[in-house]
Short mmCIF file of C-alpha atoms and ligand atoms in Angstrom, two decimals:
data_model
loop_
_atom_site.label_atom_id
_atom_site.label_comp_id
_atom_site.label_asym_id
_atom_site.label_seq_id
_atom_site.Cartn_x
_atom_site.Cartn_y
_atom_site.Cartn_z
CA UNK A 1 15.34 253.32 327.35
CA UNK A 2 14.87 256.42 324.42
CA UNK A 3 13.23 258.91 325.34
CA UNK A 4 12.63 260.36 321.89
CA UNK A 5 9.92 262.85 320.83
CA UNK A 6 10.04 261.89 316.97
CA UNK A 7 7.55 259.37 315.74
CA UNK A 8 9.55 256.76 314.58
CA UNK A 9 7.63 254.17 312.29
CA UNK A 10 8.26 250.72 313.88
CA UNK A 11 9.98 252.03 316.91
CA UNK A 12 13.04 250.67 319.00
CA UNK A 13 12.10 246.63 319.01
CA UNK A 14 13.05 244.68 321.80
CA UNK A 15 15.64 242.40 322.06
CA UNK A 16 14.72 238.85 321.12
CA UNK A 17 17.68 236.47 322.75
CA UNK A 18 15.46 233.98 320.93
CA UNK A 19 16.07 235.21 317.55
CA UNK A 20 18.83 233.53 315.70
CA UNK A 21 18.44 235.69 312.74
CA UNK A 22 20.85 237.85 313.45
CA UNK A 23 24.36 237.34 313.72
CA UNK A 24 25.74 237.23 317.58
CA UNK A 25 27.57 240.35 316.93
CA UNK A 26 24.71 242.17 315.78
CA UNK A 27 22.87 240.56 318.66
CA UNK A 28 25.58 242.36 320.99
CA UNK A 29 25.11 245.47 319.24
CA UNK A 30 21.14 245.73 319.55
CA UNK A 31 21.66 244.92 323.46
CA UNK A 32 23.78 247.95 323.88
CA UNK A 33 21.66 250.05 322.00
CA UNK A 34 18.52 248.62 324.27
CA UNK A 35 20.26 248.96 327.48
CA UNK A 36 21.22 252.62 326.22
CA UNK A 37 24.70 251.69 326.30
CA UNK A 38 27.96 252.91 325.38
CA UNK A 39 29.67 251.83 321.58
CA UNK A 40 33.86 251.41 322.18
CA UNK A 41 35.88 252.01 319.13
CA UNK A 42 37.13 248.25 318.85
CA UNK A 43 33.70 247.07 319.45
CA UNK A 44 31.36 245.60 315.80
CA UNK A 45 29.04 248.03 314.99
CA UNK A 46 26.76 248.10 311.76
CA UNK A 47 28.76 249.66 308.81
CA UNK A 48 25.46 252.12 308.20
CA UNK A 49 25.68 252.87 311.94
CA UNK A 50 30.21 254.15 311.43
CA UNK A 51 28.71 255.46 308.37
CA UNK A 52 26.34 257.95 309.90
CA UNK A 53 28.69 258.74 312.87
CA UNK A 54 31.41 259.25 310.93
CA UNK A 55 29.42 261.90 308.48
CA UNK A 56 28.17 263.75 311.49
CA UNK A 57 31.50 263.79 313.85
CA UNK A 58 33.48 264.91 310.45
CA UNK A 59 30.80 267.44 309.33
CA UNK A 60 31.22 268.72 313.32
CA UNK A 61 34.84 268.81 313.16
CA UNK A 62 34.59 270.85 309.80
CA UNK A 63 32.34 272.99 311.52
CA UNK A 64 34.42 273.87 314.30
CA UNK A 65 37.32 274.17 312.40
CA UNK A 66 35.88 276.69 309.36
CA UNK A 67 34.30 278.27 312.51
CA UNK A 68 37.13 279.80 313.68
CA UNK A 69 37.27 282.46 310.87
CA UNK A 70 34.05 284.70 311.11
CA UNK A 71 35.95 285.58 314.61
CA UNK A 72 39.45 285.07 313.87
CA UNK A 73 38.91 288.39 311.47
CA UNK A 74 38.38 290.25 314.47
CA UNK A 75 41.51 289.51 316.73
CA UNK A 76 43.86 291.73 315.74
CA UNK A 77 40.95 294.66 315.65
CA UNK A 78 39.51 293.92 319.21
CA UNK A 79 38.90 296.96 320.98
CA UNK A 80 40.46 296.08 324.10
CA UNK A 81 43.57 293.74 325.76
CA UNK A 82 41.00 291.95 327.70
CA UNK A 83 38.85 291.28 324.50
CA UNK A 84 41.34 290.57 322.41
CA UNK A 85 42.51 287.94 325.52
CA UNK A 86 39.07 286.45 325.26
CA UNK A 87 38.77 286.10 321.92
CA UNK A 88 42.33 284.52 321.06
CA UNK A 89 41.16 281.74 323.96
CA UNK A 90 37.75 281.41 322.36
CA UNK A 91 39.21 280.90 318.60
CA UNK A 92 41.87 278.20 319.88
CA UNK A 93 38.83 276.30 321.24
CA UNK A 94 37.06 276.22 318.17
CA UNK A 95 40.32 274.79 317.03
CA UNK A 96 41.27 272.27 319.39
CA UNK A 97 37.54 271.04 319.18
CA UNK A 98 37.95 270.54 315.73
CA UNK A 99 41.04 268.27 316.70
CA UNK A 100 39.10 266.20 318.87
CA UNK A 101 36.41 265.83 316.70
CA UNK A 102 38.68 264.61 313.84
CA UNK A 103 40.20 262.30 316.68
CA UNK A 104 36.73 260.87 317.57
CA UNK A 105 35.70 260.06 313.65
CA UNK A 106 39.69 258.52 313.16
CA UNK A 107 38.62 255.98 315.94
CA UNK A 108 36.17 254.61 313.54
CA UNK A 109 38.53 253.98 310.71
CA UNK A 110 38.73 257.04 308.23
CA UNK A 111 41.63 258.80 308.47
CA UNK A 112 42.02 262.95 309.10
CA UNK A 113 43.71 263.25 305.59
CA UNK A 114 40.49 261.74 303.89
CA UNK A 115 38.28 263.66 305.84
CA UNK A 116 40.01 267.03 305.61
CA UNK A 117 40.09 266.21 301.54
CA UNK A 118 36.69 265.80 301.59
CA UNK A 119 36.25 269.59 302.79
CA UNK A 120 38.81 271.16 300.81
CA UNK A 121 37.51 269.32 297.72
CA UNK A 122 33.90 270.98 298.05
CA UNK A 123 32.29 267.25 299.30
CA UNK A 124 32.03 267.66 302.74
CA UNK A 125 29.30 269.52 304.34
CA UNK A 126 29.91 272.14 307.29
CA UNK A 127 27.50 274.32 309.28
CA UNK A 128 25.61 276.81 306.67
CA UNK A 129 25.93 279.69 310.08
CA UNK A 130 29.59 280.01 309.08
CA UNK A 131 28.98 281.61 305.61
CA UNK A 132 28.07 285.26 306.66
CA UNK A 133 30.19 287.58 307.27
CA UNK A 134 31.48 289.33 310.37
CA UNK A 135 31.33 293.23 309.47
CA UNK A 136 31.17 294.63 313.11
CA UNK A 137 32.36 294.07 316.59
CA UNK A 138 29.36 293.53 317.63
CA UNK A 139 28.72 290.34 315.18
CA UNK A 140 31.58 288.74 317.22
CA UNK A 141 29.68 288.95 320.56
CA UNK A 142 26.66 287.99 318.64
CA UNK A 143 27.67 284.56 317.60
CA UNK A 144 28.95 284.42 321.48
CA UNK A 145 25.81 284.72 322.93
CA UNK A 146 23.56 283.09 319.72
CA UNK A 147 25.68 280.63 318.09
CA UNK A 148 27.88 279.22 320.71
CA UNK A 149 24.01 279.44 322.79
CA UNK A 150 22.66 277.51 319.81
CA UNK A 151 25.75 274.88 319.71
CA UNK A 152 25.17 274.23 323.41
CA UNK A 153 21.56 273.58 323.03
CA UNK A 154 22.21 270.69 319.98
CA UNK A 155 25.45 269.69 321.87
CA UNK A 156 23.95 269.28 325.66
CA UNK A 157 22.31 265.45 324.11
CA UNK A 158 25.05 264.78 322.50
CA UNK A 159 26.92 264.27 325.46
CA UNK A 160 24.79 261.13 325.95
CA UNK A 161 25.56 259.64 321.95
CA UNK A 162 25.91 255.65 322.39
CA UNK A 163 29.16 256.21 320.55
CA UNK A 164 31.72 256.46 323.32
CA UNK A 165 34.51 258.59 321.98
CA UNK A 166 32.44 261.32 320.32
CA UNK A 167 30.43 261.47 323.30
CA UNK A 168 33.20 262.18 325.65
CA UNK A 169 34.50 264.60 323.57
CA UNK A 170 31.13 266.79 323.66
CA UNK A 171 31.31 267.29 327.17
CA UNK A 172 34.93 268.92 327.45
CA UNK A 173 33.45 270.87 324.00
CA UNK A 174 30.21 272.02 325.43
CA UNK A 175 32.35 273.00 329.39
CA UNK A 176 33.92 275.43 326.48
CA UNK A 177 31.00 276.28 324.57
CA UNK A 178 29.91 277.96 327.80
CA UNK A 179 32.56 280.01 328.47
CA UNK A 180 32.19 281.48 324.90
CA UNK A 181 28.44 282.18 325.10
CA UNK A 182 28.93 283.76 328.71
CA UNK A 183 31.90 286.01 326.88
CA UNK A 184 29.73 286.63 323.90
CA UNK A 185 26.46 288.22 326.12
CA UNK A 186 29.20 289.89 328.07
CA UNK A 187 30.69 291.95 325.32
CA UNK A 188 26.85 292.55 324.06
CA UNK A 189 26.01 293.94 327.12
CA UNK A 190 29.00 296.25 327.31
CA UNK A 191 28.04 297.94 324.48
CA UNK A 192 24.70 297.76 325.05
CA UNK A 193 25.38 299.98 328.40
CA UNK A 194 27.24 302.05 326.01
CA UNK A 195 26.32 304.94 323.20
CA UNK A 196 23.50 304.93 320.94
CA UNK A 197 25.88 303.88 318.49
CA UNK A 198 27.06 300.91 320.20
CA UNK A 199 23.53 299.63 320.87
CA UNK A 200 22.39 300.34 317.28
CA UNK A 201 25.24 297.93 316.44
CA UNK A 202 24.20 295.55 318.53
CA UNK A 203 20.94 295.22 316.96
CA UNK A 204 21.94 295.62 313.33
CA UNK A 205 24.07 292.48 314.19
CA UNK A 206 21.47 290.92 315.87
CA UNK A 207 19.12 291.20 312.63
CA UNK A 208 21.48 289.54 310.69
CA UNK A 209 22.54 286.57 312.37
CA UNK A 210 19.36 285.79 313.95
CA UNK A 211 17.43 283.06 311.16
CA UNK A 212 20.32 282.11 310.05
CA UNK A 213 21.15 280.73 313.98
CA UNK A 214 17.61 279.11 313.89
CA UNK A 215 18.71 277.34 310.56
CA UNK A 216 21.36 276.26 312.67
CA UNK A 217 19.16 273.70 313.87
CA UNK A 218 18.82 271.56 310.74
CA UNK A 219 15.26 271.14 308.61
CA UNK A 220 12.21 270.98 310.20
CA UNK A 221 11.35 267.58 311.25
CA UNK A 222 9.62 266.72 308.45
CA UNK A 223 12.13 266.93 306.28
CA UNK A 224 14.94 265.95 308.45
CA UNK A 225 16.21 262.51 306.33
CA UNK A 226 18.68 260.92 309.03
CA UNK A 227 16.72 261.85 312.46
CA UNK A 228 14.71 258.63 312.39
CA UNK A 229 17.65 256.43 312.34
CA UNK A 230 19.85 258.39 314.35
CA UNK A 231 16.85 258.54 317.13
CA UNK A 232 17.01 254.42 317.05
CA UNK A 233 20.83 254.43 317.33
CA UNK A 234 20.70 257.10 320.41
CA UNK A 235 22.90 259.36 318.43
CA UNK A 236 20.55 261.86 318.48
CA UNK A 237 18.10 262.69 321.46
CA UNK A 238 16.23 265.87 320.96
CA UNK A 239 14.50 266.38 317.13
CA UNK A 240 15.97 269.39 315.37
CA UNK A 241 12.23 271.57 315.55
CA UNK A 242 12.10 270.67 319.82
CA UNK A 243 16.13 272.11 319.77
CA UNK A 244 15.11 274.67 317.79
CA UNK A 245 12.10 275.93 320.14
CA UNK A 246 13.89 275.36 323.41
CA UNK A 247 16.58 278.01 321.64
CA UNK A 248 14.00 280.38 321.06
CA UNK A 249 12.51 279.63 324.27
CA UNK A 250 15.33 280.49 326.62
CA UNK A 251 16.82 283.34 323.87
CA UNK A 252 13.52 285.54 324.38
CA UNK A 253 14.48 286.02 328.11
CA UNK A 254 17.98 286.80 327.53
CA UNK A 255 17.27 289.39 324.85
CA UNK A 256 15.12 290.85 327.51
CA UNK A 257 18.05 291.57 329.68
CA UNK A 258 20.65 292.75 326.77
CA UNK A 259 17.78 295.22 326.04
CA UNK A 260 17.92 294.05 322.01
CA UNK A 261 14.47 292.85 319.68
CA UNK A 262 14.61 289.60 318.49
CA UNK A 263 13.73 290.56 314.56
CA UNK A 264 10.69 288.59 314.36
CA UNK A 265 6.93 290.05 314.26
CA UNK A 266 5.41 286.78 315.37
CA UNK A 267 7.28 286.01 317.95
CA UNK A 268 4.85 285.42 321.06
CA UNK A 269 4.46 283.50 324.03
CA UNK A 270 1.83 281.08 323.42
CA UNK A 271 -0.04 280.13 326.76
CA UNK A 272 -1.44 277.17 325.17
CA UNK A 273 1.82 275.36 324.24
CA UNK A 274 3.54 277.30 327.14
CA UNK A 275 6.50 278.10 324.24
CA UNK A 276 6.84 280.80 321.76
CA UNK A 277 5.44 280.69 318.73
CA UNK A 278 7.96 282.51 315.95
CA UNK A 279 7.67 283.22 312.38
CA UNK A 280 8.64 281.21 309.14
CA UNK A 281 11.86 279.98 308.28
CA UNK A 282 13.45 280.75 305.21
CA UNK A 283 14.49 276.68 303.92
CA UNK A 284 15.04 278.10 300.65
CA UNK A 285 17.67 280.69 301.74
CA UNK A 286 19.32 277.54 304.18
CA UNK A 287 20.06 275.57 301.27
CA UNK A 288 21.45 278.08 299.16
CA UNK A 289 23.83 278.31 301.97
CA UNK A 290 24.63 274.40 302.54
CA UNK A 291 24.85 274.07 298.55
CA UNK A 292 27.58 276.36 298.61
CA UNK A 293 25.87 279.67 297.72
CA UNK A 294 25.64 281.52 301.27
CA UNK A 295 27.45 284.76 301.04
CA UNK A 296 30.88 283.60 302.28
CA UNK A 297 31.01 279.81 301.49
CA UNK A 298 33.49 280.62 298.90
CA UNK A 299 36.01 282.64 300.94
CA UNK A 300 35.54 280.29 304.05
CA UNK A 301 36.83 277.06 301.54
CA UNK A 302 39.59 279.44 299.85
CA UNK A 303 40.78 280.65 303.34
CA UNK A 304 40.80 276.62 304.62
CA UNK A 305 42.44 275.75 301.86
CA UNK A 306 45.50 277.92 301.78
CA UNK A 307 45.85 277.81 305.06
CA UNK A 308 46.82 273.99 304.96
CA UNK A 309 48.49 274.72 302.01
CA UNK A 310 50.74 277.18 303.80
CA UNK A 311 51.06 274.87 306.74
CA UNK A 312 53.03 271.73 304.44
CA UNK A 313 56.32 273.10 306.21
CA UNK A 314 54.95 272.11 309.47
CA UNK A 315 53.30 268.65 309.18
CA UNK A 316 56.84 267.84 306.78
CA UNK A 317 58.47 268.80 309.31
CA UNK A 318 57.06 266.94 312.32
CA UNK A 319 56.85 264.05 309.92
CA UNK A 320 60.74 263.97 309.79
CA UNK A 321 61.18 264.58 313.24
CA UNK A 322 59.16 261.75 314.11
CA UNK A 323 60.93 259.46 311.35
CA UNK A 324 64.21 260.36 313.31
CA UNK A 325 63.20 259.25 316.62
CA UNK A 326 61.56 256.31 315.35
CA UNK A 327 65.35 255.22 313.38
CA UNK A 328 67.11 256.41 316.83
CA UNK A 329 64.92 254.09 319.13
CA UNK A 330 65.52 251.42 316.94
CA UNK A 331 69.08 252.28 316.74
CA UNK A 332 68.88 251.98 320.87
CA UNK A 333 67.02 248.95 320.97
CA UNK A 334 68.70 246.69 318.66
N1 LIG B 401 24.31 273.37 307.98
O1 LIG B 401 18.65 264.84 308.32
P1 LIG B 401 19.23 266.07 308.93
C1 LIG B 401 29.47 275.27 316.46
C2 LIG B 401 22.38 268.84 306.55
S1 LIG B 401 29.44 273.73 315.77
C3 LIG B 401 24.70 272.56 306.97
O2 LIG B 401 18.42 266.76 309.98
P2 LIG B 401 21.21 265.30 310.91
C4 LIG B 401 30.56 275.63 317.42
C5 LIG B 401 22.72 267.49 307.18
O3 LIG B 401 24.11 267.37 307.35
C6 LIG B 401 28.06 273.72 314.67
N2 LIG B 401 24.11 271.36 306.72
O4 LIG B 401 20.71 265.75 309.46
C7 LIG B 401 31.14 276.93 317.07
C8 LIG B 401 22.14 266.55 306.15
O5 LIG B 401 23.00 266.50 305.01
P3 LIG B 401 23.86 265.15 304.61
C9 LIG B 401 27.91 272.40 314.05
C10 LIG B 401 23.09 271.01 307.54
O6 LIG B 401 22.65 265.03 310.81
C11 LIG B 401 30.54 278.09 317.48
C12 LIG B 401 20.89 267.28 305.70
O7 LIG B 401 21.08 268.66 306.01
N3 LIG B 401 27.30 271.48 314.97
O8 LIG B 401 28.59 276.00 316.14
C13 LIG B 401 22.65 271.80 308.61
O9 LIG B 401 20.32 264.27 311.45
C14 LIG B 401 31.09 279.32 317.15
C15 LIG B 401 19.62 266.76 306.36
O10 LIG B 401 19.57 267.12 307.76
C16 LIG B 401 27.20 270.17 314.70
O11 LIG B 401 27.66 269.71 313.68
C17 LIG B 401 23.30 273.04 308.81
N4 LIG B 401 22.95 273.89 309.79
O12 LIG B 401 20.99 266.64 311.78
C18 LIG B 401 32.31 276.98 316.34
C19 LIG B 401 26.55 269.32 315.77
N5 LIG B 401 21.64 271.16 309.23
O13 LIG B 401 24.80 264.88 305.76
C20 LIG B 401 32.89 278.20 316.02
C21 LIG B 401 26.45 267.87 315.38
C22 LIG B 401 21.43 270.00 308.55
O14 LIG B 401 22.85 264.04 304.41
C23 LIG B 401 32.28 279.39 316.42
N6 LIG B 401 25.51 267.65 314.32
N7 LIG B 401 22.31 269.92 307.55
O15 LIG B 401 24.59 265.53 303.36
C24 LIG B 401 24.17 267.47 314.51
O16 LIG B 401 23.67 267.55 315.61
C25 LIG B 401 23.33 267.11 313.30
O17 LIG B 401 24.20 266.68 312.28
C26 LIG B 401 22.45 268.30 312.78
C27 LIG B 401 21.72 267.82 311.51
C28 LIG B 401 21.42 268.68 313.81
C29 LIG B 401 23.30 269.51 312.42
#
């Protein structure tokens, strides 16, 4: 069964076998989803159910993909071989998650050249954290240890989606999402066992990037327009506010260690709720940022978008060299 701690109106009904109101495929479908069952790629599914999955997995993918340049400014000015190591690993990641991502939505019948359209025409949406900039070093091991943390935290449920293929591919993603946080709270705590310079750098970074990684999250609950649904179909298990607070839950301890303040007066432990209470979020500053005004949604789309364009060689190229072995096996076979 759900476990879900949103109050959905209505509920998850049970399955009526008695009920010929519904057609037998739709029948088949509600089973699964009462069983808490798995969703194949060739099986029916509601068209508002491939709707939804498709905007999230795509939106993901984007994500992942327009990810990979807050840190992919810093490779070639890491300050060490092992760093620079680390972070050339990490980047491809973000990559080939994208990949798989874009893989997982193509299974549901959109294709990777609609979807990547989408982006590079301004329609499709992609995290709001990837629209500030990366000025330090130290911003680099901060979206290690916060964002990747965050990503894990909304990623963990997702590894139990009733869609089959996108599930599957969260849990190689969040194996990798690990690793990055892990290197992220490593680098942080180099410098923070370095000069007063280094830590002061470390905390600057940390008071930028830290409401926009709460944002990260999604709207409050409240406001939230899809979680309802998605809570019936099992795509989503966790509300975006209970993410949110198990985030700041487990982040208090590690700041703690790194030696950094979480920029945040009312942050407290609150004995009653035995969580932290924290401070207001900004909502009007996150959708400035996911309506295409953050301060680097511009350069992020420009930077996507000539990079494809510069890569037409390649994808001609592998286009013609498949064309060729497809004429020589049929050559060999007829
Ligand atoms: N930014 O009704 P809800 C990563 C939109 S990957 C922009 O609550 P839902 C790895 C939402 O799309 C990070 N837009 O929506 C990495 C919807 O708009 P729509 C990405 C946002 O889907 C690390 C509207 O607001 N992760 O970090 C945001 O139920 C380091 C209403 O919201 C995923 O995509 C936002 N932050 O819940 C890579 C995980 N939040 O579509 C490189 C999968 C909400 O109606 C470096 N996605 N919106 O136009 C999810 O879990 C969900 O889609 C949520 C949103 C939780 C993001």
């Amino acid at each position: 069964m759900y476990t879900q701690s949103l109050d959905i109106p209505g509920g998850l009904q049970p399955v009526d076998p008695a009920n010929t109101d519904v057609s037998p495929e739709q029948a088949r479908f509600d089973a699964v989803m009462q069983a808490d069952g798995k969703i194949e790629a060739q099986d029916w599914m509601p068209d508002a159910y491939r709707k939804t999955l498709i905007r999230q997995i795509s939106q993901h993918a984007h994500s992942e993909i327009i990810g990979m340049q807050p840190e992919g400014n810093w490779i070639s000015r890491a300050p060490s071989l092992k760093r620079k190591a680390i972070l050339l690993a990490k980047v491809q990641d973000e990559g080939g998650h994208g990949l798989y991502l874009y893989s997982a939505a193509e299974t549901m019948g959109v294709s990777r050249d609609q979807l990547v359209e989408a982006l590079h025409a301004g329609k499709a949406k992609y995290s709001s954290i990837f629209n500030y900039p990366t000025p330090t070093w130290a911003d680099v091991g901060v979206i290690g240890w916060l964002v990747d943390g965050a990503a894990i935290m909304n990623q963990i449920p997702l590894c139990r989606c009733t869609y089959g293929p996108y599930a599957r591919a969260m849990i190689r993603i969040c194996k990798e999402e690990s690793f990055h946080q892990r290197q992220g709270f490593d680098a942080l705590l180099s410098m923070m066992r370095g000069t007063q310079a280094q830590k002061d750098m470390v905390q600057q970074a940390v008071d930028r990037w830290w409401w926009p990684v709460l944002m990260m999250f999604g709207p409050s609950d409240k406001d939230s327009i899809h979680s309802g649904q998605s809570f019936q179909w099992g795509i989503k298990r966790i509300s975006n506010d209970d993410l949110r607070q198990k985030f700041v839950d487990a982040t208090v301890e590690q700041a703690k260690i790194l030696g950094v303040t979480l920029p945040d007066p009312d942050l407290k432990w609150n004995e009653e709720r035995k969580a932290h209470d924290y401070g207001a979020i900004d909502w009007e500053a996150f959708w400035r940022v996911v309506n295409g005004d953050g301060p680097c949604n511009k350069e992020r789309l420009a930077t996507r978008v000539k990079a494809h364009e510069d890569g037409a060689w390649v994808r001609e190229a592998a286009l013609a060299h498949a064309a060729k072995q497809a004429a020589r096996a049929k050559k060999q076979a007829a």
